[in-house]
């Protein structure tokens, strides 16, 4: 097709990384783990020195102990040597997973998709500015994952799978020409809404491409 | 590159219109049409309200519509999810208004220290919500949300948008007075 001229945005978005260790706390329910988090954790580790710790809140009993093992750093590490301190607290959360980075200055950020958006901005500081049509298209798919797959009824879920299948007919990845956050979130949402088994052909093929990537191996342990 | 926004008369994307009126740029114009839409150089790019708002925010950063930092940007995302998934859903409306009231206690704007798309989305959902206007009519609206809603309604860009789209609001008002009349009949 015709090459598209990228529309960019001429603005620098202040990033919390680079001035000391950046603390991220995520609260999530162990009975429905946000699978994208495990993939994003692996992506963070490729780019940054991440000090990861998992906790189980006293309100939770019968937690699958393997979850705590998945997001964890070795024991012989010191905090000062890291860029990011990621703490995952497994607990009951009423409205889905929560993200807190600066409790005095922010509202708690709710939902797996918005947590993924935050981590994606740490990974790719140019996300919002370098290709604004693609960024907004990503957000549109992320909204679909949240509203139709994660929170939607079966009618909405089927409609979302159908449009994904159409998109993947001629494309390897959900948005643009490369693997992106949207693939991570869609993969996660499809697994959590039990849509993987009956997925149509193109979606099936794409799910397999994701699952064979090293980045997804930790997440696969969480679903197995 | 010229950006044109079309606003549906039936179901106006009020947040999108608020974005246009806030940015005030000669390269961003709007008119009424059949559906809500954003086009650049004549070809349609986005038709959903959050996407139209996000694109305008990114294209015209001087409007400061999407928050300043990485954290503020994601807070805006959080409020867009909140507005359209929880506040806009009648089964979770009461809980959502209660939560919003708690957050608004100490602050003027939802994210940072100026208007963002977060405020536009929450205002749009409240403004067109039968549940909200019923709460106001029977004096049951939580104080912080009421103060915030009235504060926004009185700002210039919100006034322009209200004056441009009177039909959408009139139909909500009419339903409120009908349901009010019904509940008085029962007594």
mmCIF file with all atom_site columns, N, CA, C and O in Angstrom, chain B residues 93-137:
data_model
loop_
_atom_site.group_PDB
_atom_site.id
_atom_site.type_symbol
_atom_site.label_atom_id
_atom_site.label_alt_id
_atom_site.label_comp_id
_atom_site.label_asym_id
_atom_site.label_entity_id
_atom_site.label_seq_id
_atom_site.pdbx_PDB_ins_code
_atom_site.Cartn_x
_atom_site.Cartn_y
_atom_site.Cartn_z
_atom_site.occupancy
_atom_site.B_iso_or_equiv
_atom_site.pdbx_formal_charge
_atom_site.auth_seq_id
_atom_site.auth_comp_id
_atom_site.auth_asym_id
_atom_site.auth_atom_id
_atom_site.pdbx_PDB_model_num
ATOM 1   N N  . UNK B 1 93  ? -24.006 3.253  38.613 1.00 0.00 ? 93  UNK B N  1
ATOM 2   C CA . UNK B 1 93  ? -23.990 4.717  38.702 1.00 0.00 ? 93  UNK B CA 1
ATOM 3   C C  . UNK B 1 93  ? -23.824 5.217  40.145 1.00 0.00 ? 93  UNK B C  1
ATOM 4   O O  . UNK B 1 93  ? -22.966 6.064  40.418 1.00 0.00 ? 93  UNK B O  1
ATOM 5   N N  . UNK B 1 94  ? -24.625 4.693  41.065 1.00 0.00 ? 94  UNK B N  1
ATOM 6   C CA . UNK B 1 94  ? -24.563 5.199  42.445 1.00 0.00 ? 94  UNK B CA 1
ATOM 7   C C  . UNK B 1 94  ? -23.189 5.006  43.076 1.00 0.00 ? 94  UNK B C  1
ATOM 8   O O  . UNK B 1 94  ? -22.642 5.930  43.689 1.00 0.00 ? 94  UNK B O  1
ATOM 9   N N  . UNK B 1 95  ? -22.624 3.811  42.925 1.00 0.00 ? 95  UNK B N  1
ATOM 10  C CA . UNK B 1 95  ? -21.274 3.541  43.441 1.00 0.00 ? 95  UNK B CA 1
ATOM 11  C C  . UNK B 1 95  ? -20.260 4.490  42.825 1.00 0.00 ? 95  UNK B C  1
ATOM 12  O O  . UNK B 1 95  ? -19.384 5.019  43.511 1.00 0.00 ? 95  UNK B O  1
ATOM 13  N N  . UNK B 1 96  ? -20.391 4.691  41.502 1.00 0.00 ? 96  UNK B N  1
ATOM 14  C CA . UNK B 1 96  ? -19.423 5.523  40.791 1.00 0.00 ? 96  UNK B CA 1
ATOM 15  C C  . UNK B 1 96  ? -19.474 6.970  41.252 1.00 0.00 ? 96  UNK B C  1
ATOM 16  O O  . UNK B 1 96  ? -18.432 7.608  41.434 1.00 0.00 ? 96  UNK B O  1
ATOM 17  N N  . UNK B 1 97  ? -20.687 7.496  41.453 1.00 0.00 ? 97  UNK B N  1
ATOM 18  C CA . UNK B 1 97  ? -20.811 8.883  41.906 1.00 0.00 ? 97  UNK B CA 1
ATOM 19  C C  . UNK B 1 97  ? -20.223 9.021  43.307 1.00 0.00 ? 97  UNK B C  1
ATOM 20  O O  . UNK B 1 97  ? -19.552 10.011 43.619 1.00 0.00 ? 97  UNK B O  1
ATOM 21  N N  . UNK B 1 98  ? -20.426 8.012  44.133 1.00 0.00 ? 98  UNK B N  1
ATOM 22  C CA . UNK B 1 98  ? -19.860 8.026  45.490 1.00 0.00 ? 98  UNK B CA 1
ATOM 23  C C  . UNK B 1 98  ? -18.337 8.071  45.442 1.00 0.00 ? 98  UNK B C  1
ATOM 24  O O  . UNK B 1 98  ? -17.693 8.851  46.157 1.00 0.00 ? 98  UNK B O  1
ATOM 25  N N  . UNK B 1 99  ? -17.762 7.245  44.585 1.00 0.00 ? 99  UNK B N  1
ATOM 26  C CA . UNK B 1 99  ? -16.304 7.208  44.424 1.00 0.00 ? 99  UNK B CA 1
ATOM 27  C C  . UNK B 1 99  ? -15.790 8.555  43.920 1.00 0.00 ? 99  UNK B C  1
ATOM 28  O O  . UNK B 1 99  ? -14.818 9.118  44.439 1.00 0.00 ? 99  UNK B O  1
ATOM 29  N N  . UNK B 1 100 ? -16.486 9.097  42.910 1.00 0.00 ? 100 UNK B N  1
ATOM 30  C CA . UNK B 1 100 ? -16.101 10.390 42.335 1.00 0.00 ? 100 UNK B CA 1
ATOM 31  C C  . UNK B 1 100 ? -16.144 11.488 43.400 1.00 0.00 ? 100 UNK B C  1
ATOM 32  O O  . UNK B 1 100 ? -15.260 12.341 43.470 1.00 0.00 ? 100 UNK B O  1
ATOM 33  N N  . UNK B 1 101 ? -17.156 11.440 44.257 1.00 0.00 ? 101 UNK B N  1
ATOM 34  C CA . UNK B 1 101 ? -17.292 12.441 45.311 1.00 0.00 ? 101 UNK B CA 1
ATOM 35  C C  . UNK B 1 101 ? -16.080 12.417 46.238 1.00 0.00 ? 101 UNK B C  1
ATOM 36  O O  . UNK B 1 101 ? -15.567 13.465 46.628 1.00 0.00 ? 101 UNK B O  1
ATOM 37  N N  . UNK B 1 102 ? -15.621 11.202 46.571 1.00 0.00 ? 102 UNK B N  1
ATOM 38  C CA . UNK B 1 102 ? -14.448 11.072 47.442 1.00 0.00 ? 102 UNK B CA 1
ATOM 39  C C  . UNK B 1 102 ? -13.210 11.673 46.803 1.00 0.00 ? 102 UNK B C  1
ATOM 40  O O  . UNK B 1 102 ? -12.452 12.414 47.441 1.00 0.00 ? 102 UNK B O  1
ATOM 41  N N  . UNK B 1 103 ? -13.012 11.398 45.521 1.00 0.00 ? 103 UNK B N  1
ATOM 42  C CA . UNK B 1 103 ? -11.824 11.899 44.821 1.00 0.00 ? 103 UNK B CA 1
ATOM 43  C C  . UNK B 1 103 ? -11.863 13.419 44.707 1.00 0.00 ? 103 UNK B C  1
ATOM 44  O O  . UNK B 1 103 ? -10.845 14.103 44.849 1.00 0.00 ? 103 UNK B O  1
ATOM 45  N N  . UNK B 1 104 ? -13.057 13.986 44.469 1.00 0.00 ? 104 UNK B N  1
ATOM 46  C CA . UNK B 1 104 ? -13.168 15.422 44.200 1.00 0.00 ? 104 UNK B CA 1
ATOM 47  C C  . UNK B 1 104 ? -13.082 16.290 45.454 1.00 0.00 ? 104 UNK B C  1
ATOM 48  O O  . UNK B 1 104 ? -12.933 17.502 45.338 1.00 0.00 ? 104 UNK B O  1
ATOM 49  N N  . UNK B 1 105 ? -13.146 15.661 46.631 1.00 0.00 ? 105 UNK B N  1
ATOM 50  C CA . UNK B 1 105 ? -13.075 16.447 47.869 1.00 0.00 ? 105 UNK B CA 1
ATOM 51  C C  . UNK B 1 105 ? -11.989 17.507 47.857 1.00 0.00 ? 105 UNK B C  1
ATOM 52  O O  . UNK B 1 105 ? -12.283 18.701 47.929 1.00 0.00 ? 105 UNK B O  1
ATOM 53  N N  . UNK B 1 106 ? -10.721 17.093 47.726 1.00 0.00 ? 106 UNK B N  1
ATOM 54  C CA . UNK B 1 106 ? -9.637  18.085 47.834 1.00 0.00 ? 106 UNK B CA 1
ATOM 55  C C  . UNK B 1 106 ? -9.190  18.728 46.515 1.00 0.00 ? 106 UNK B C  1
ATOM 56  O O  . UNK B 1 106 ? -8.258  19.525 46.530 1.00 0.00 ? 106 UNK B O  1
ATOM 57  N N  . UNK B 1 107 ? -9.786  18.384 45.387 1.00 0.00 ? 107 UNK B N  1
ATOM 58  C CA . UNK B 1 107 ? -9.229  18.881 44.117 1.00 0.00 ? 107 UNK B CA 1
ATOM 59  C C  . UNK B 1 107 ? -10.258 19.639 43.269 1.00 0.00 ? 107 UNK B C  1
ATOM 60  O O  . UNK B 1 107 ? -11.466 19.493 43.440 1.00 0.00 ? 107 UNK B O  1
ATOM 61  N N  . UNK B 1 108 ? -9.753  20.457 42.357 1.00 0.00 ? 108 UNK B N  1
ATOM 62  C CA . UNK B 1 108 ? -10.604 21.201 41.441 1.00 0.00 ? 108 UNK B CA 1
ATOM 63  C C  . UNK B 1 108 ? -10.787 20.427 40.141 1.00 0.00 ? 108 UNK B C  1
ATOM 64  O O  . UNK B 1 108 ? -11.872 20.382 39.579 1.00 0.00 ? 108 UNK B O  1
ATOM 65  N N  . UNK B 1 109 ? -9.700  19.845 39.646 1.00 0.00 ? 109 UNK B N  1
ATOM 66  C CA . UNK B 1 109 ? -9.740  19.080 38.399 1.00 0.00 ? 109 UNK B CA 1
ATOM 67  C C  . UNK B 1 109 ? -9.336  17.643 38.679 1.00 0.00 ? 109 UNK B C  1
ATOM 68  O O  . UNK B 1 109 ? -8.614  17.375 39.640 1.00 0.00 ? 109 UNK B O  1
ATOM 69  N N  . UNK B 1 110 ? -9.772  16.721 37.837 1.00 0.00 ? 110 UNK B N  1
ATOM 70  C CA . UNK B 1 110 ? -9.497  15.307 38.094 1.00 0.00 ? 110 UNK B CA 1
ATOM 71  C C  . UNK B 1 110 ? -8.021  14.958 37.953 1.00 0.00 ? 110 UNK B C  1
ATOM 72  O O  . UNK B 1 110 ? -7.491  14.141 38.692 1.00 0.00 ? 110 UNK B O  1
ATOM 73  N N  . UNK B 1 111 ? -7.335  15.572 36.991 1.00 0.00 ? 111 UNK B N  1
ATOM 74  C CA . UNK B 1 111 ? -5.927  15.252 36.768 1.00 0.00 ? 111 UNK B CA 1
ATOM 75  C C  . UNK B 1 111 ? -5.137  16.560 36.700 1.00 0.00 ? 111 UNK B C  1
ATOM 76  O O  . UNK B 1 111 ? -5.466  17.440 35.905 1.00 0.00 ? 111 UNK B O  1
ATOM 77  N N  . UNK B 1 112 ? -4.104  16.665 37.532 1.00 0.00 ? 112 UNK B N  1
ATOM 78  C CA . UNK B 1 112 ? -3.255  17.852 37.487 1.00 0.00 ? 112 UNK B CA 1
ATOM 79  C C  . UNK B 1 112 ? -4.005  19.101 37.920 1.00 0.00 ? 112 UNK B C  1
ATOM 80  O O  . UNK B 1 112 ? -4.974  19.044 38.676 1.00 0.00 ? 112 UNK B O  1
ATOM 81  N N  . UNK B 1 113 ? -3.559  20.244 37.389 1.00 0.00 ? 113 UNK B N  1
ATOM 82  C CA . UNK B 1 113 ? -4.098  21.506 37.867 1.00 0.00 ? 113 UNK B CA 1
ATOM 83  C C  . UNK B 1 113 ? -4.849  22.276 36.787 1.00 0.00 ? 113 UNK B C  1
ATOM 84  O O  . UNK B 1 113 ? -5.049  23.478 36.898 1.00 0.00 ? 113 UNK B O  1
ATOM 85  N N  . UNK B 1 114 ? -5.248  21.575 35.721 1.00 0.00 ? 114 UNK B N  1
ATOM 86  C CA . UNK B 1 114 ? -6.053  22.256 34.701 1.00 0.00 ? 114 UNK B CA 1
ATOM 87  C C  . UNK B 1 114 ? -7.000  21.260 34.053 1.00 0.00 ? 114 UNK B C  1
ATOM 88  O O  . UNK B 1 114 ? -6.915  20.054 34.293 1.00 0.00 ? 114 UNK B O  1
ATOM 89  N N  . UNK B 1 115 ? -7.876  21.771 33.219 1.00 0.00 ? 115 UNK B N  1
ATOM 90  C CA . UNK B 1 115 ? -8.853  20.923 32.533 1.00 0.00 ? 115 UNK B CA 1
ATOM 91  C C  . UNK B 1 115 ? -8.163  19.907 31.618 1.00 0.00 ? 115 UNK B C  1
ATOM 92  O O  . UNK B 1 115 ? -7.241  20.260 30.894 1.00 0.00 ? 115 UNK B O  1
ATOM 93  N N  . UNK B 1 116 ? -8.631  18.664 31.669 1.00 0.00 ? 116 UNK B N  1
ATOM 94  C CA . UNK B 1 116 ? -8.154  17.657 30.725 1.00 0.00 ? 116 UNK B CA 1
ATOM 95  C C  . UNK B 1 116 ? -9.360  16.904 30.168 1.00 0.00 ? 116 UNK B C  1
ATOM 96  O O  . UNK B 1 116 ? -10.493 17.117 30.607 1.00 0.00 ? 116 UNK B O  1
ATOM 97  N N  . UNK B 1 117 ? -9.084  15.990 29.252 1.00 0.00 ? 117 UNK B N  1
ATOM 98  C CA . UNK B 1 117 ? -10.131 15.148 28.688 1.00 0.00 ? 117 UNK B CA 1
ATOM 99  C C  . UNK B 1 117 ? -10.837 14.350 29.798 1.00 0.00 ? 117 UNK B C  1
ATOM 100 O O  . UNK B 1 117 ? -12.009 14.000 29.666 1.00 0.00 ? 117 UNK B O  1
ATOM 101 N N  . UNK B 1 118 ? -10.126 14.072 30.903 1.00 0.00 ? 118 UNK B N  1
ATOM 102 C CA . UNK B 1 118 ? -10.754 13.371 32.030 1.00 0.00 ? 118 UNK B CA 1
ATOM 103 C C  . UNK B 1 118 ? -11.986 14.137 32.507 1.00 0.00 ? 118 UNK B C  1
ATOM 104 O O  . UNK B 1 118 ? -13.062 13.555 32.711 1.00 0.00 ? 118 UNK B O  1
ATOM 105 N N  . UNK B 1 119 ? -11.839 15.456 32.678 1.00 0.00 ? 119 UNK B N  1
ATOM 106 C CA . UNK B 1 119 ? -12.984 16.282 33.116 1.00 0.00 ? 119 UNK B CA 1
ATOM 107 C C  . UNK B 1 119 ? -14.072 16.307 32.046 1.00 0.00 ? 119 UNK B C  1
ATOM 108 O O  . UNK B 1 119 ? -15.260 16.278 32.356 1.00 0.00 ? 119 UNK B O  1
ATOM 109 N N  . UNK B 1 120 ? -13.654 16.371 30.781 1.00 0.00 ? 120 UNK B N  1
ATOM 110 C CA . UNK B 1 120 ? -14.638 16.429 29.696 1.00 0.00 ? 120 UNK B CA 1
ATOM 111 C C  . UNK B 1 120 ? -15.501 15.167 29.693 1.00 0.00 ? 120 UNK B C  1
ATOM 112 O O  . UNK B 1 120 ? -16.727 15.227 29.559 1.00 0.00 ? 120 UNK B O  1
ATOM 113 N N  . UNK B 1 121 ? -14.835 13.999 29.820 1.00 0.00 ? 121 UNK B N  1
ATOM 114 C CA . UNK B 1 121 ? -15.558 12.722 29.740 1.00 0.00 ? 121 UNK B CA 1
ATOM 115 C C  . UNK B 1 121 ? -16.530 12.580 30.908 1.00 0.00 ? 121 UNK B C  1
ATOM 116 O O  . UNK B 1 121 ? -17.691 12.201 30.729 1.00 0.00 ? 121 UNK B O  1
ATOM 117 N N  . UNK B 1 122 ? -16.055 12.889 32.107 1.00 0.00 ? 122 UNK B N  1
ATOM 118 C CA . UNK B 1 122 ? -16.921 12.748 33.285 1.00 0.00 ? 122 UNK B CA 1
ATOM 119 C C  . UNK B 1 122 ? -18.080 13.746 33.195 1.00 0.00 ? 122 UNK B C  1
ATOM 120 O O  . UNK B 1 122 ? -19.233 13.406 33.460 1.00 0.00 ? 122 UNK B O  1
ATOM 121 N N  . UNK B 1 123 ? -17.778 14.961 32.763 1.00 0.00 ? 123 UNK B N  1
ATOM 122 C CA . UNK B 1 123 ? -18.844 15.958 32.614 1.00 0.00 ? 123 UNK B CA 1
ATOM 123 C C  . UNK B 1 123 ? -19.870 15.512 31.574 1.00 0.00 ? 123 UNK B C  1
ATOM 124 O O  . UNK B 1 123 ? -21.076 15.612 31.794 1.00 0.00 ? 123 UNK B O  1
ATOM 125 N N  . UNK B 1 124 ? -19.385 15.001 30.434 1.00 0.00 ? 124 UNK B N  1
ATOM 126 C CA . UNK B 1 124 ? -20.308 14.561 29.378 1.00 0.00 ? 124 UNK B CA 1
ATOM 127 C C  . UNK B 1 124 ? -21.263 13.491 29.893 1.00 0.00 ? 124 UNK B C  1
ATOM 128 O O  . UNK B 1 124 ? -22.474 13.562 29.677 1.00 0.00 ? 124 UNK B O  1
ATOM 129 N N  . UNK B 1 125 ? -20.704 12.504 30.602 1.00 0.00 ? 125 UNK B N  1
ATOM 130 C CA . UNK B 1 125 ? -21.549 11.411 31.074 1.00 0.00 ? 125 UNK B CA 1
ATOM 131 C C  . UNK B 1 125 ? -22.572 11.942 32.093 1.00 0.00 ? 125 UNK B C  1
ATOM 132 O O  . UNK B 1 125 ? -23.757 11.603 32.028 1.00 0.00 ? 125 UNK B O  1
ATOM 133 N N  . UNK B 1 126 ? -22.113 12.806 33.009 1.00 0.00 ? 126 UNK B N  1
ATOM 134 C CA . UNK B 1 126 ? -23.055 13.378 33.980 1.00 0.00 ? 126 UNK B CA 1
ATOM 135 C C  . UNK B 1 126 ? -24.117 14.211 33.271 1.00 0.00 ? 126 UNK B C  1
ATOM 136 O O  . UNK B 1 126 ? -25.315 14.099 33.545 1.00 0.00 ? 126 UNK B O  1
ATOM 137 N N  . UNK B 1 127 ? -23.676 15.049 32.353 1.00 0.00 ? 127 UNK B N  1
ATOM 138 C CA . UNK B 1 127 ? -24.561 16.001 31.700 1.00 0.00 ? 127 UNK B CA 1
ATOM 139 C C  . UNK B 1 127 ? -25.698 15.311 30.949 1.00 0.00 ? 127 UNK B C  1
ATOM 140 O O  . UNK B 1 127 ? -26.803 15.825 30.856 1.00 0.00 ? 127 UNK B O  1
ATOM 141 N N  . UNK B 1 128 ? -25.414 14.123 30.419 1.00 0.00 ? 128 UNK B N  1
ATOM 142 C CA . UNK B 1 128 ? -26.426 13.417 29.633 1.00 0.00 ? 128 UNK B CA 1
ATOM 143 C C  . UNK B 1 128 ? -27.053 12.257 30.416 1.00 0.00 ? 128 UNK B C  1
ATOM 144 O O  . UNK B 1 128 ? -27.753 11.429 29.856 1.00 0.00 ? 128 UNK B O  1
ATOM 145 N N  . UNK B 1 129 ? -26.797 12.230 31.741 1.00 0.00 ? 129 UNK B N  1
ATOM 146 C CA . UNK B 1 129 ? -27.280 11.099 32.534 1.00 0.00 ? 129 UNK B CA 1
ATOM 147 C C  . UNK B 1 129 ? -28.610 11.401 33.223 1.00 0.00 ? 129 UNK B C  1
ATOM 148 O O  . UNK B 1 129 ? -28.733 12.349 33.999 1.00 0.00 ? 129 UNK B O  1
ATOM 149 N N  . UNK B 1 130 ? -29.572 10.556 32.954 1.00 0.00 ? 130 UNK B N  1
ATOM 150 C CA . UNK B 1 130 ? -30.870 10.675 33.611 1.00 0.00 ? 130 UNK B CA 1
ATOM 151 C C  . UNK B 1 130 ? -30.698 10.491 35.115 1.00 0.00 ? 130 UNK B C  1
ATOM 152 O O  . UNK B 1 130 ? -31.261 11.238 35.922 1.00 0.00 ? 130 UNK B O  1
ATOM 153 N N  . UNK B 1 131 ? -29.892 9.500  35.514 1.00 0.00 ? 131 UNK B N  1
ATOM 154 C CA . UNK B 1 131 ? -29.668 9.236  36.947 1.00 0.00 ? 131 UNK B CA 1
ATOM 155 C C  . UNK B 1 131 ? -29.098 10.467 37.650 1.00 0.00 ? 131 UNK B C  1
ATOM 156 O O  . UNK B 1 131 ? -29.498 10.811 38.764 1.00 0.00 ? 131 UNK B O  1
ATOM 157 N N  . UNK B 1 132 ? -28.152 11.127 36.994 1.00 0.00 ? 132 UNK B N  1
ATOM 158 C CA . UNK B 1 132 ? -27.524 12.297 37.613 1.00 0.00 ? 132 UNK B CA 1
ATOM 159 C C  . UNK B 1 132 ? -28.529 13.450 37.778 1.00 0.00 ? 132 UNK B C  1
ATOM 160 O O  . UNK B 1 132 ? -28.626 14.068 38.835 1.00 0.00 ? 132 UNK B O  1
ATOM 161 N N  . UNK B 1 133 ? -29.272 13.742 36.729 1.00 0.00 ? 133 UNK B N  1
ATOM 162 C CA . UNK B 1 133 ? -30.198 14.874 36.817 1.00 0.00 ? 133 UNK B CA 1
ATOM 163 C C  . UNK B 1 133 ? -31.363 14.570 37.755 1.00 0.00 ? 133 UNK B C  1
ATOM 164 O O  . UNK B 1 133 ? -31.922 15.490 38.359 1.00 0.00 ? 133 UNK B O  1
ATOM 165 N N  . UNK B 1 134 ? -31.689 13.279 37.896 1.00 0.00 ? 134 UNK B N  1
ATOM 166 C CA . UNK B 1 134 ? -32.701 12.919 38.887 1.00 0.00 ? 134 UNK B CA 1
ATOM 167 C C  . UNK B 1 134 ? -32.159 13.172 40.290 1.00 0.00 ? 134 UNK B C  1
ATOM 168 O O  . UNK B 1 134 ? -32.836 13.744 41.144 1.00 0.00 ? 134 UNK B O  1
ATOM 169 N N  . UNK B 1 135 ? -30.902 12.767 40.515 1.00 0.00 ? 135 UNK B N  1
ATOM 170 C CA . UNK B 1 135 ? -30.243 13.037 41.804 1.00 0.00 ? 135 UNK B CA 1
ATOM 171 C C  . UNK B 1 135 ? -30.272 14.534 42.136 1.00 0.00 ? 135 UNK B C  1
ATOM 172 O O  . UNK B 1 135 ? -30.585 14.926 43.253 1.00 0.00 ? 135 UNK B O  1
ATOM 173 N N  . UNK B 1 136 ? -29.937 15.368 41.141 1.00 0.00 ? 136 UNK B N  1
ATOM 174 C CA . UNK B 1 136 ? -29.935 16.822 41.349 1.00 0.00 ? 136 UNK B CA 1
ATOM 175 C C  . UNK B 1 136 ? -31.356 17.310 41.673 1.00 0.00 ? 136 UNK B C  1
ATOM 176 O O  . UNK B 1 136 ? -31.558 18.108 42.591 1.00 0.00 ? 136 UNK B O  1
ATOM 177 N N  . UNK B 1 137 ? -32.340 16.787 40.921 1.00 0.00 ? 137 UNK B N  1
ATOM 178 C CA . UNK B 1 137 ? -33.713 17.264 41.063 1.00 0.00 ? 137 UNK B CA 1
ATOM 179 C C  . UNK B 1 137 ? -34.287 16.957 42.444 1.00 0.00 ? 137 UNK B C  1
ATOM 180 O O  . UNK B 1 137 ? -35.073 17.727 42.987 1.00 0.00 ? 137 UNK B O  1
#
